[in-house]
Amino acid sequence: MTNRLHALTFDCSDAAELGRFWAGALGRELDPGASKQFASIGLHEAAPTAPGWCFAQVPEDKAGKNRMHPDLLTEDLEVEVERLIGLGARHHADVELGTMRWTTLQDPEGNEFDVIAA
């Protein structure tokens, strides 16, 4: 038996708020029934083409750097970074490593993610 990725889950203080940010960032719809306690993206799709995203309220605040983070690929790094900042992300760092170039952002609850130039 093999496993396949079903969903990525973020602990957070307000699941609906963080879910709305990520739905906008990914160009996907927030699933019906989002609440402060739980929200999801893509779990109710009849034929999902990508893993779902889940957001679950926890009592403690985020502490420290993420040990895992999403990487988003884009054709226009500067335009996409500005769009995500407009949705509520915060700029953290710009990185160039050889021919690779990306920007590290933080979502509204401080979770790091990278936007990589294609």
mmCIF file of N, CA and C in Angstrom:
data_model
loop_
_atom_site.group_PDB
_atom_site.id
_atom_site.type_symbol
_atom_site.label_atom_id
_atom_site.label_comp_id
_atom_site.label_asym_id
_atom_site.label_seq_id
_atom_site.Cartn_x
_atom_site.Cartn_y
_atom_site.Cartn_z
ATOM 1 N N MET A 1 0.845 -1.177 0.000
ATOM 2 C CA MET A 1 0.000 0.000 0.000
ATOM 3 C C MET A 1 0.890 1.240 0.000
ATOM 4 N N THR A 2 0.518 2.231 -0.784
ATOM 5 C CA THR A 2 1.250 3.496 -0.789
ATOM 6 C C THR A 2 0.354 4.602 -0.276
ATOM 7 N N ASN A 3 0.971 5.654 0.176
ATOM 8 C CA ASN A 3 0.239 6.822 0.648
ATOM 9 C C ASN A 3 0.255 7.895 -0.423
ATOM 10 N N ARG A 4 -0.699 8.798 -0.350
ATOM 11 C CA ARG A 4 -0.669 9.989 -1.196
ATOM 12 C C ARG A 4 -1.070 11.164 -0.325
ATOM 13 N N LEU A 5 -0.573 12.318 -0.678
ATOM 14 C CA LEU A 5 -0.845 13.507 0.106
ATOM 15 C C LEU A 5 -2.308 13.908 -0.050
ATOM 16 N N HIS A 6 -3.022 13.995 1.050
ATOM 17 C CA HIS A 6 -4.430 14.383 1.054
ATOM 18 C C HIS A 6 -4.585 15.877 1.297
ATOM 19 N N ALA A 7 -3.863 16.399 2.281
ATOM 20 C CA ALA A 7 -3.994 17.814 2.612
ATOM 21 C C ALA A 7 -2.786 18.279 3.419
ATOM 22 N N LEU A 8 -2.537 19.572 3.352
ATOM 23 C CA LEU A 8 -1.593 20.252 4.231
ATOM 24 C C LEU A 8 -2.427 20.933 5.302
ATOM 25 N N THR A 9 -2.021 20.838 6.555
ATOM 26 C CA THR A 9 -2.808 21.431 7.638
ATOM 27 C C THR A 9 -1.964 22.442 8.401
ATOM 28 N N PHE A 10 -2.545 23.611 8.607
ATOM 29 C CA PHE A 10 -1.907 24.684 9.367
ATOM 30 C C PHE A 10 -2.616 24.834 10.701
ATOM 31 N N ASP A 11 -1.872 24.843 11.796
ATOM 32 C CA ASP A 11 -2.416 25.262 13.084
ATOM 33 C C ASP A 11 -2.504 26.780 13.039
ATOM 34 N N CYS A 12 -3.543 27.347 13.652
ATOM 35 C CA CYS A 12 -3.731 28.797 13.572
ATOM 36 C C CYS A 12 -4.669 29.266 14.675
ATOM 37 N N SER A 13 -4.815 30.585 14.797
ATOM 38 C CA SER A 13 -5.739 31.118 15.797
ATOM 39 C C SER A 13 -7.110 31.396 15.197
ATOM 40 N N ASP A 14 -7.198 31.674 13.890
ATOM 41 C CA ASP A 14 -8.487 31.919 13.229
ATOM 42 C C ASP A 14 -8.489 31.211 11.884
ATOM 43 N N ALA A 15 -9.092 30.044 11.842
ATOM 44 C CA ALA A 15 -9.051 29.197 10.653
ATOM 45 C C ALA A 15 -9.711 29.843 9.440
ATOM 46 N N ALA A 16 -10.866 30.468 9.620
ATOM 47 C CA ALA A 16 -11.560 31.076 8.483
ATOM 48 C C ALA A 16 -10.732 32.214 7.894
ATOM 49 N N GLU A 17 -10.147 33.031 8.747
ATOM 50 C CA GLU A 17 -9.344 34.166 8.268
ATOM 51 C C GLU A 17 -8.119 33.680 7.500
ATOM 52 N N LEU A 18 -7.398 32.718 8.065
ATOM 53 C CA LEU A 18 -6.221 32.209 7.382
ATOM 54 C C LEU A 18 -6.614 31.448 6.117
ATOM 55 N N GLY A 19 -7.716 30.719 6.170
ATOM 56 C CA GLY A 19 -8.210 30.022 4.991
ATOM 57 C C GLY A 19 -8.551 30.974 3.856
ATOM 58 N N ARG A 20 -9.157 32.112 4.182
ATOM 59 C CA ARG A 20 -9.471 33.111 3.147
ATOM 60 C C ARG A 20 -8.200 33.650 2.490
ATOM 61 N N PHE A 21 -7.170 33.907 3.300
ATOM 62 C CA PHE A 21 -5.902 34.363 2.729
ATOM 63 C C PHE A 21 -5.361 33.338 1.738
ATOM 64 N N TRP A 22 -5.259 32.073 2.166
ATOM 65 C CA TRP A 22 -4.682 31.045 1.305
ATOM 66 C C TRP A 22 -5.557 30.743 0.092
ATOM 67 N N ALA A 23 -6.865 30.819 0.229
ATOM 68 C CA ALA A 23 -7.738 30.638 -0.944
ATOM 69 C C ALA A 23 -7.421 31.704 -1.983
ATOM 70 N N GLY A 24 -7.285 32.946 -1.543
ATOM 71 C CA GLY A 24 -6.923 34.023 -2.460
ATOM 72 C C GLY A 24 -5.544 33.833 -3.044
ATOM 73 N N ALA A 25 -4.590 33.419 -2.215
ATOM 74 C CA ALA A 25 -3.221 33.217 -2.678
ATOM 75 C C ALA A 25 -3.150 32.133 -3.750
ATOM 76 N N LEU A 26 -3.941 31.078 -3.570
ATOM 77 C CA LEU A 26 -3.905 29.929 -4.483
ATOM 78 C C LEU A 26 -4.886 30.044 -5.639
ATOM 79 N N GLY A 27 -5.742 31.072 -5.613
ATOM 80 C CA GLY A 27 -6.761 31.192 -6.657
ATOM 81 C C GLY A 27 -7.783 30.076 -6.575
ATOM 82 N N ARG A 28 -8.095 29.640 -5.354
ATOM 83 C CA ARG A 28 -9.074 28.574 -5.128
ATOM 84 C C ARG A 28 -10.164 29.097 -4.216
ATOM 85 N N GLU A 29 -11.230 28.346 -4.073
ATOM 86 C CA GLU A 29 -12.357 28.736 -3.228
ATOM 87 C C GLU A 29 -12.216 28.125 -1.833
ATOM 88 N N LEU A 30 -12.611 28.882 -0.828
ATOM 89 C CA LEU A 30 -12.701 28.354 0.522
ATOM 90 C C LEU A 30 -13.908 27.426 0.566
ATOM 91 N N ASP A 31 -13.765 26.239 1.141
ATOM 92 C CA ASP A 31 -14.881 25.299 1.222
ATOM 93 C C ASP A 31 -16.002 25.881 2.083
ATOM 94 N N PRO A 32 -17.250 25.488 1.815
ATOM 95 C CA PRO A 32 -18.372 25.962 2.642
ATOM 96 C C PRO A 32 -18.208 25.550 4.104
ATOM 97 N N GLY A 33 -18.751 26.362 4.993
ATOM 98 C CA GLY A 33 -18.767 26.036 6.414
ATOM 99 C C GLY A 33 -17.543 26.484 7.188
ATOM 100 N N ALA A 34 -16.705 27.338 6.606
ATOM 101 C CA ALA A 34 -15.507 27.797 7.315
ATOM 102 C C ALA A 34 -15.895 28.512 8.604
ATOM 103 N N SER A 35 -15.138 28.237 9.663
ATOM 104 C CA SER A 35 -15.377 28.880 10.955
ATOM 105 C C SER A 35 -14.032 29.249 11.569
ATOM 106 N N LYS A 36 -14.086 29.909 12.692
ATOM 107 C CA LYS A 36 -12.852 30.262 13.397
ATOM 108 C C LYS A 36 -12.093 29.000 13.813
ATOM 109 N N GLN A 37 -12.822 27.899 14.044
ATOM 110 C CA GLN A 37 -12.206 26.657 14.504
ATOM 111 C C GLN A 37 -11.618 25.804 13.371
ATOM 112 N N PHE A 38 -12.277 25.784 12.199
ATOM 113 C CA PHE A 38 -11.797 24.936 11.105
ATOM 114 C C PHE A 38 -12.233 25.504 9.764
ATOM 115 N N ALA A 39 -11.324 25.437 8.803
ATOM 116 C CA ALA A 39 -11.619 25.833 7.427
ATOM 117 C C ALA A 39 -10.791 24.947 6.503
ATOM 118 N N SER A 40 -11.246 24.837 5.258
ATOM 119 C CA SER A 40 -10.498 24.019 4.303
ATOM 120 C C SER A 40 -10.648 24.566 2.891
ATOM 121 N N ILE A 41 -9.726 24.138 2.054
ATOM 122 C CA ILE A 41 -9.734 24.452 0.628
ATOM 123 C C ILE A 41 -9.569 23.131 -0.103
ATOM 124 N N GLY A 42 -10.493 22.813 -0.982
ATOM 125 C CA GLY A 42 -10.352 21.652 -1.841
ATOM 126 C C GLY A 42 -10.780 20.318 -1.272
ATOM 127 N N LEU A 43 -11.278 20.263 -0.046
ATOM 128 C CA LEU A 43 -11.713 18.971 0.501
ATOM 129 C C LEU A 43 -13.067 18.551 -0.039
ATOM 130 N N HIS A 44 -13.841 19.504 -0.538
ATOM 131 C CA HIS A 44 -15.184 19.196 -1.038
ATOM 132 C C HIS A 44 -15.254 19.161 -2.563
ATOM 133 N N GLU A 45 -14.108 19.200 -3.230
ATOM 134 C CA GLU A 45 -14.096 19.128 -4.694
ATOM 135 C C GLU A 45 -14.415 17.700 -5.125
ATOM 136 N N ALA A 46 -15.273 17.566 -6.122
ATOM 137 C CA ALA A 46 -15.672 16.242 -6.603
ATOM 138 C C ALA A 46 -14.486 15.473 -7.176
ATOM 139 N N ALA A 47 -13.638 16.156 -7.926
ATOM 140 C CA ALA A 47 -12.468 15.517 -8.521
ATOM 141 C C ALA A 47 -11.254 16.402 -8.248
ATOM 142 N N PRO A 48 -10.696 16.324 -7.037
ATOM 143 C CA PRO A 48 -9.587 17.212 -6.690
ATOM 144 C C PRO A 48 -8.382 17.011 -7.601
ATOM 145 N N THR A 49 -7.781 18.119 -8.011
ATOM 146 C CA THR A 49 -6.588 18.056 -8.857
ATOM 147 C C THR A 49 -5.335 18.386 -8.052
ATOM 148 N N ALA A 50 -5.505 18.788 -6.811
ATOM 149 C CA ALA A 50 -4.375 19.145 -5.949
ATOM 150 C C ALA A 50 -4.735 18.775 -4.511
ATOM 151 N N PRO A 51 -3.736 18.623 -3.658
ATOM 152 C CA PRO A 51 -4.047 18.343 -2.249
ATOM 153 C C PRO A 51 -4.886 19.455 -1.635
ATOM 154 N N GLY A 52 -5.677 19.097 -0.648
ATOM 155 C CA GLY A 52 -6.453 20.087 0.081
ATOM 156 C C GLY A 52 -5.567 20.845 1.054
ATOM 157 N N TRP A 53 -6.102 21.944 1.538
ATOM 158 C CA TRP A 53 -5.431 22.754 2.554
ATOM 159 C C TRP A 53 -6.404 22.869 3.711
ATOM 160 N N CYS A 54 -5.943 22.604 4.929
ATOM 161 C CA CYS A 54 -6.795 22.683 6.115
ATOM 162 C C CYS A 54 -6.194 23.660 7.116
ATOM 163 N N PHE A 55 -7.078 24.259 7.898
ATOM 164 C CA PHE A 55 -6.690 25.249 8.891
ATOM 165 C C PHE A 55 -7.450 24.915 10.164
ATOM 166 N N ALA A 56 -6.717 24.647 11.233
ATOM 167 C CA ALA A 56 -7.338 24.206 12.485
ATOM 168 C C ALA A 56 -6.896 25.113 13.626
ATOM 169 N N GLN A 57 -7.872 25.611 14.363
ATOM 170 C CA GLN A 57 -7.577 26.496 15.482
ATOM 171 C C GLN A 57 -6.892 25.713 16.604
ATOM 172 N N VAL A 58 -5.834 26.298 17.150
ATOM 173 C CA VAL A 58 -5.152 25.753 18.319
ATOM 174 C C VAL A 58 -5.013 26.873 19.349
ATOM 175 N N PRO A 59 -4.877 26.534 20.637
ATOM 176 C CA PRO A 59 -4.839 27.588 21.665
ATOM 177 C C PRO A 59 -3.526 28.365 21.724
ATOM 178 N N GLU A 60 -2.415 27.747 21.315
ATOM 179 C CA GLU A 60 -1.128 28.421 21.456
ATOM 180 C C GLU A 60 -0.771 29.220 20.196
ATOM 181 N N ASP A 61 0.045 30.267 20.387
ATOM 182 C CA ASP A 61 0.531 31.074 19.274
ATOM 183 C C ASP A 61 1.674 30.359 18.577
ATOM 184 N N LYS A 62 1.931 30.756 17.332
ATOM 185 C CA LYS A 62 3.062 30.223 16.590
ATOM 186 C C LYS A 62 4.338 30.667 17.293
ATOM 187 N N ALA A 63 5.304 29.761 17.397
ATOM 188 C CA ALA A 63 6.589 30.083 18.008
ATOM 189 C C ALA A 63 7.697 29.541 17.118
ATOM 190 N N GLY A 64 8.602 30.392 16.701
ATOM 191 C CA GLY A 64 9.754 29.944 15.915
ATOM 192 C C GLY A 64 9.468 29.808 14.440
ATOM 193 N N LYS A 65 10.486 29.370 13.727
ATOM 194 C CA LYS A 65 10.425 29.207 12.281
ATOM 195 C C LYS A 65 9.723 27.899 11.929
ATOM 196 N N ASN A 66 8.994 27.930 10.808
ATOM 197 C CA ASN A 66 8.360 26.705 10.308
ATOM 198 C C ASN A 66 9.432 25.661 10.000
ATOM 199 N N ARG A 67 9.141 24.416 10.289
ATOM 200 C CA ARG A 67 10.040 23.328 9.899
ATOM 201 C C ARG A 67 9.712 22.843 8.494
ATOM 202 N N MET A 68 8.549 23.179 8.002
ATOM 203 C CA MET A 68 8.125 22.854 6.642
ATOM 204 C C MET A 68 7.330 24.045 6.136
ATOM 205 N N HIS A 69 7.436 24.334 4.835
ATOM 206 C CA HIS A 69 6.684 25.463 4.303
ATOM 207 C C HIS A 69 6.317 25.215 2.849
ATOM 208 N N PRO A 70 5.243 25.857 2.376
ATOM 209 C CA PRO A 70 4.865 25.726 0.970
ATOM 210 C C PRO A 70 5.763 26.580 0.078
ATOM 211 N N ASP A 71 6.021 26.094 -1.116
ATOM 212 C CA ASP A 71 6.701 26.854 -2.159
ATOM 213 C C ASP A 71 5.720 27.041 -3.308
ATOM 214 N N LEU A 72 5.533 28.279 -3.718
ATOM 215 C CA LEU A 72 4.657 28.605 -4.844
ATOM 216 C C LEU A 72 5.531 29.016 -6.018
ATOM 217 N N LEU A 73 5.209 28.557 -7.218
ATOM 218 C CA LEU A 73 5.967 28.859 -8.427
ATOM 219 C C LEU A 73 5.193 29.871 -9.254
ATOM 220 N N THR A 74 5.870 30.916 -9.749
ATOM 221 C CA THR A 74 5.197 31.953 -10.510
ATOM 222 C C THR A 74 6.034 32.403 -11.694
ATOM 223 N N GLU A 75 5.363 32.867 -12.727
ATOM 224 C CA GLU A 75 6.039 33.391 -13.917
ATOM 225 C C GLU A 75 6.551 34.806 -13.694
ATOM 226 N N ASP A 76 5.918 35.582 -12.812
ATOM 227 C CA ASP A 76 6.303 36.977 -12.587
ATOM 228 C C ASP A 76 6.439 37.213 -11.082
ATOM 229 N N LEU A 77 7.640 37.040 -10.574
ATOM 230 C CA LEU A 77 7.891 37.084 -9.132
ATOM 231 C C LEU A 77 7.448 38.396 -8.501
ATOM 232 N N GLU A 78 7.854 39.516 -9.076
ATOM 233 C CA GLU A 78 7.541 40.807 -8.466
ATOM 234 C C GLU A 78 6.042 41.060 -8.406
ATOM 235 N N VAL A 79 5.335 40.780 -9.490
ATOM 236 C CA VAL A 79 3.886 41.004 -9.524
ATOM 237 C C VAL A 79 3.183 40.100 -8.521
ATOM 238 N N GLU A 80 3.591 38.840 -8.446
ATOM 239 C CA GLU A 80 2.934 37.905 -7.532
ATOM 240 C C GLU A 80 3.215 38.262 -6.072
ATOM 241 N N VAL A 81 4.433 38.666 -5.769
ATOM 242 C CA VAL A 81 4.760 39.075 -4.395
ATOM 243 C C VAL A 81 3.894 40.264 -3.986
ATOM 244 N N GLU A 82 3.754 41.239 -4.859
ATOM 245 C CA GLU A 82 2.918 42.409 -4.551
ATOM 246 C C GLU A 82 1.455 42.009 -4.363
ATOM 247 N N ARG A 83 0.972 41.063 -5.190
ATOM 248 C CA ARG A 83 -0.413 40.593 -5.053
ATOM 249 C C ARG A 83 -0.616 39.933 -3.695
ATOM 250 N N LEU A 84 0.322 39.079 -3.304
ATOM 251 C CA LEU A 84 0.206 38.375 -2.022
ATOM 252 C C LEU A 84 0.315 39.332 -0.841
ATOM 253 N N ILE A 85 1.163 40.338 -0.941
ATOM 254 C CA ILE A 85 1.246 41.352 0.108
ATOM 255 C C ILE A 85 -0.080 42.107 0.195
ATOM 256 N N GLY A 86 -0.698 42.365 -0.941
ATOM 257 C CA GLY A 86 -2.013 43.001 -0.956
ATOM 258 C C GLY A 86 -3.084 42.158 -0.285
ATOM 259 N N LEU A 87 -2.914 40.832 -0.288
ATOM 260 C CA LEU A 87 -3.862 39.931 0.375
ATOM 261 C C LEU A 87 -3.614 39.835 1.880
ATOM 262 N N GLY A 88 -2.443 40.312 2.340
ATOM 263 C CA GLY A 88 -2.159 40.261 3.776
ATOM 264 C C GLY A 88 -0.834 39.626 4.152
ATOM 265 N N ALA A 89 -0.054 39.170 3.164
ATOM 266 C CA ALA A 89 1.258 38.592 3.468
ATOM 267 C C ALA A 89 2.229 39.701 3.866
ATOM 268 N N ARG A 90 3.302 39.306 4.553
ATOM 269 C CA ARG A 90 4.374 40.239 4.911
ATOM 270 C C ARG A 90 5.686 39.765 4.286
ATOM 271 N N HIS A 91 6.464 40.712 3.783
ATOM 272 C CA HIS A 91 7.761 40.403 3.174
ATOM 273 C C HIS A 91 8.753 39.994 4.261
ATOM 274 N N HIS A 92 9.518 38.948 3.983
ATOM 275 C CA HIS A 92 10.534 38.492 4.943
ATOM 276 C C HIS A 92 11.945 38.598 4.355
ATOM 277 N N ALA A 93 12.148 38.081 3.121
ATOM 278 C CA ALA A 93 13.492 38.102 2.534
ATOM 279 C C ALA A 93 13.429 37.852 1.035
ATOM 280 N N ASP A 94 14.414 38.395 0.327
ATOM 281 C CA ASP A 94 14.629 38.084 -1.082
ATOM 282 C C ASP A 94 15.903 37.260 -1.160
ATOM 283 N N VAL A 95 15.863 36.183 -1.954
ATOM 284 C CA VAL A 95 16.994 35.263 -2.004
ATOM 285 C C VAL A 95 17.351 34.977 -3.454
ATOM 286 N N GLU A 96 18.660 34.979 -3.736
ATOM 287 C CA GLU A 96 19.180 34.519 -5.028
ATOM 288 C C GLU A 96 20.247 33.482 -4.728
ATOM 289 N N LEU A 97 20.102 32.321 -5.350
ATOM 290 C CA LEU A 97 21.037 31.224 -5.131
ATOM 291 C C LEU A 97 21.343 30.620 -6.498
ATOM 292 N N GLY A 98 22.486 30.957 -7.054
ATOM 293 C CA GLY A 98 22.801 30.526 -8.410
ATOM 294 C C GLY A 98 21.801 31.137 -9.379
ATOM 295 N N THR A 99 21.133 30.281 -10.137
ATOM 296 C CA THR A 99 20.127 30.778 -11.086
ATOM 297 C C THR A 99 18.730 30.828 -10.474
ATOM 298 N N MET A 100 18.600 30.404 -9.221
ATOM 299 C CA MET A 100 17.291 30.411 -8.561
ATOM 300 C C MET A 100 17.076 31.742 -7.848
ATOM 301 N N ARG A 101 15.808 32.192 -7.876
ATOM 302 C CA ARG A 101 15.455 33.440 -7.216
ATOM 303 C C ARG A 101 14.087 33.272 -6.583
ATOM 304 N N TRP A 102 13.955 33.662 -5.306
ATOM 305 C CA TRP A 102 12.661 33.574 -4.638
ATOM 306 C C TRP A 102 12.537 34.647 -3.572
ATOM 307 N N THR A 103 11.300 34.840 -3.131
ATOM 308 C CA THR A 103 10.994 35.743 -2.031
ATOM 309 C C THR A 103 10.312 34.931 -0.948
ATOM 310 N N THR A 104 10.777 35.107 0.276
ATOM 311 C CA THR A 104 10.132 34.471 1.416
ATOM 312 C C THR A 104 9.160 35.474 2.013
ATOM 313 N N LEU A 105 7.924 35.049 2.166
ATOM 314 C CA LEU A 105 6.867 35.858 2.761
ATOM 315 C C LEU A 105 6.358 35.156 4.012
ATOM 316 N N GLN A 106 5.537 35.855 4.771
ATOM 317 C CA GLN A 106 4.823 35.267 5.904
ATOM 318 C C GLN A 106 3.346 35.518 5.692
ATOM 319 N N ASP A 107 2.514 34.508 5.949
ATOM 320 C CA ASP A 107 1.069 34.687 5.846
ATOM 321 C C ASP A 107 0.589 35.520 7.044
ATOM 322 N N PRO A 108 -0.697 35.853 7.131
ATOM 323 C CA PRO A 108 -1.171 36.714 8.216
ATOM 324 C C PRO A 108 -0.910 36.194 9.637
ATOM 325 N N GLU A 109 -0.632 34.887 9.790
ATOM 326 C CA GLU A 109 -0.324 34.354 11.125
ATOM 327 C C GLU A 109 1.161 34.060 11.313
ATOM 328 N N GLY A 110 1.993 34.516 10.363
ATOM 329 C CA GLY A 110 3.432 34.398 10.512
ATOM 330 C C GLY A 110 4.055 33.142 9.940
ATOM 331 N N ASN A 111 3.274 32.305 9.251
ATOM 332 C CA ASN A 111 3.835 31.101 8.621
ATOM 333 C C ASN A 111 4.618 31.486 7.378
ATOM 334 N N GLU A 112 5.878 31.035 7.303
ATOM 335 C CA GLU A 112 6.706 31.351 6.160
ATOM 336 C C GLU A 112 6.313 30.525 4.940
ATOM 337 N N PHE A 113 6.466 31.141 3.755
ATOM 338 C CA PHE A 113 6.323 30.436 2.486
ATOM 339 C C PHE A 113 7.158 31.157 1.456
ATOM 340 N N ASP A 114 7.549 30.436 0.422
ATOM 341 C CA ASP A 114 8.387 31.014 -0.626
ATOM 342 C C ASP A 114 7.596 31.148 -1.917
ATOM 343 N N VAL A 115 7.900 32.219 -2.647
ATOM 344 C CA VAL A 115 7.366 32.423 -3.991
ATOM 345 C C VAL A 115 8.594 32.384 -4.910
ATOM 346 N N ILE A 116 8.641 31.395 -5.786
ATOM 347 C CA ILE A 116 9.823 31.117 -6.596
ATOM 348 C C ILE A 116 9.590 31.566 -8.034
ATOM 349 N N ALA A 117 10.587 32.242 -8.610
ATOM 350 C CA ALA A 117 10.527 32.651 -10.017
ATOM 351 C C ALA A 117 10.696 31.417 -10.904
ATOM 352 N N ALA A 118 9.746 31.241 -11.827
ATOM 353 C CA ALA A 118 9.812 30.085 -12.736
ATOM 354 C C ALA A 118 10.872 30.310 -13.800
#
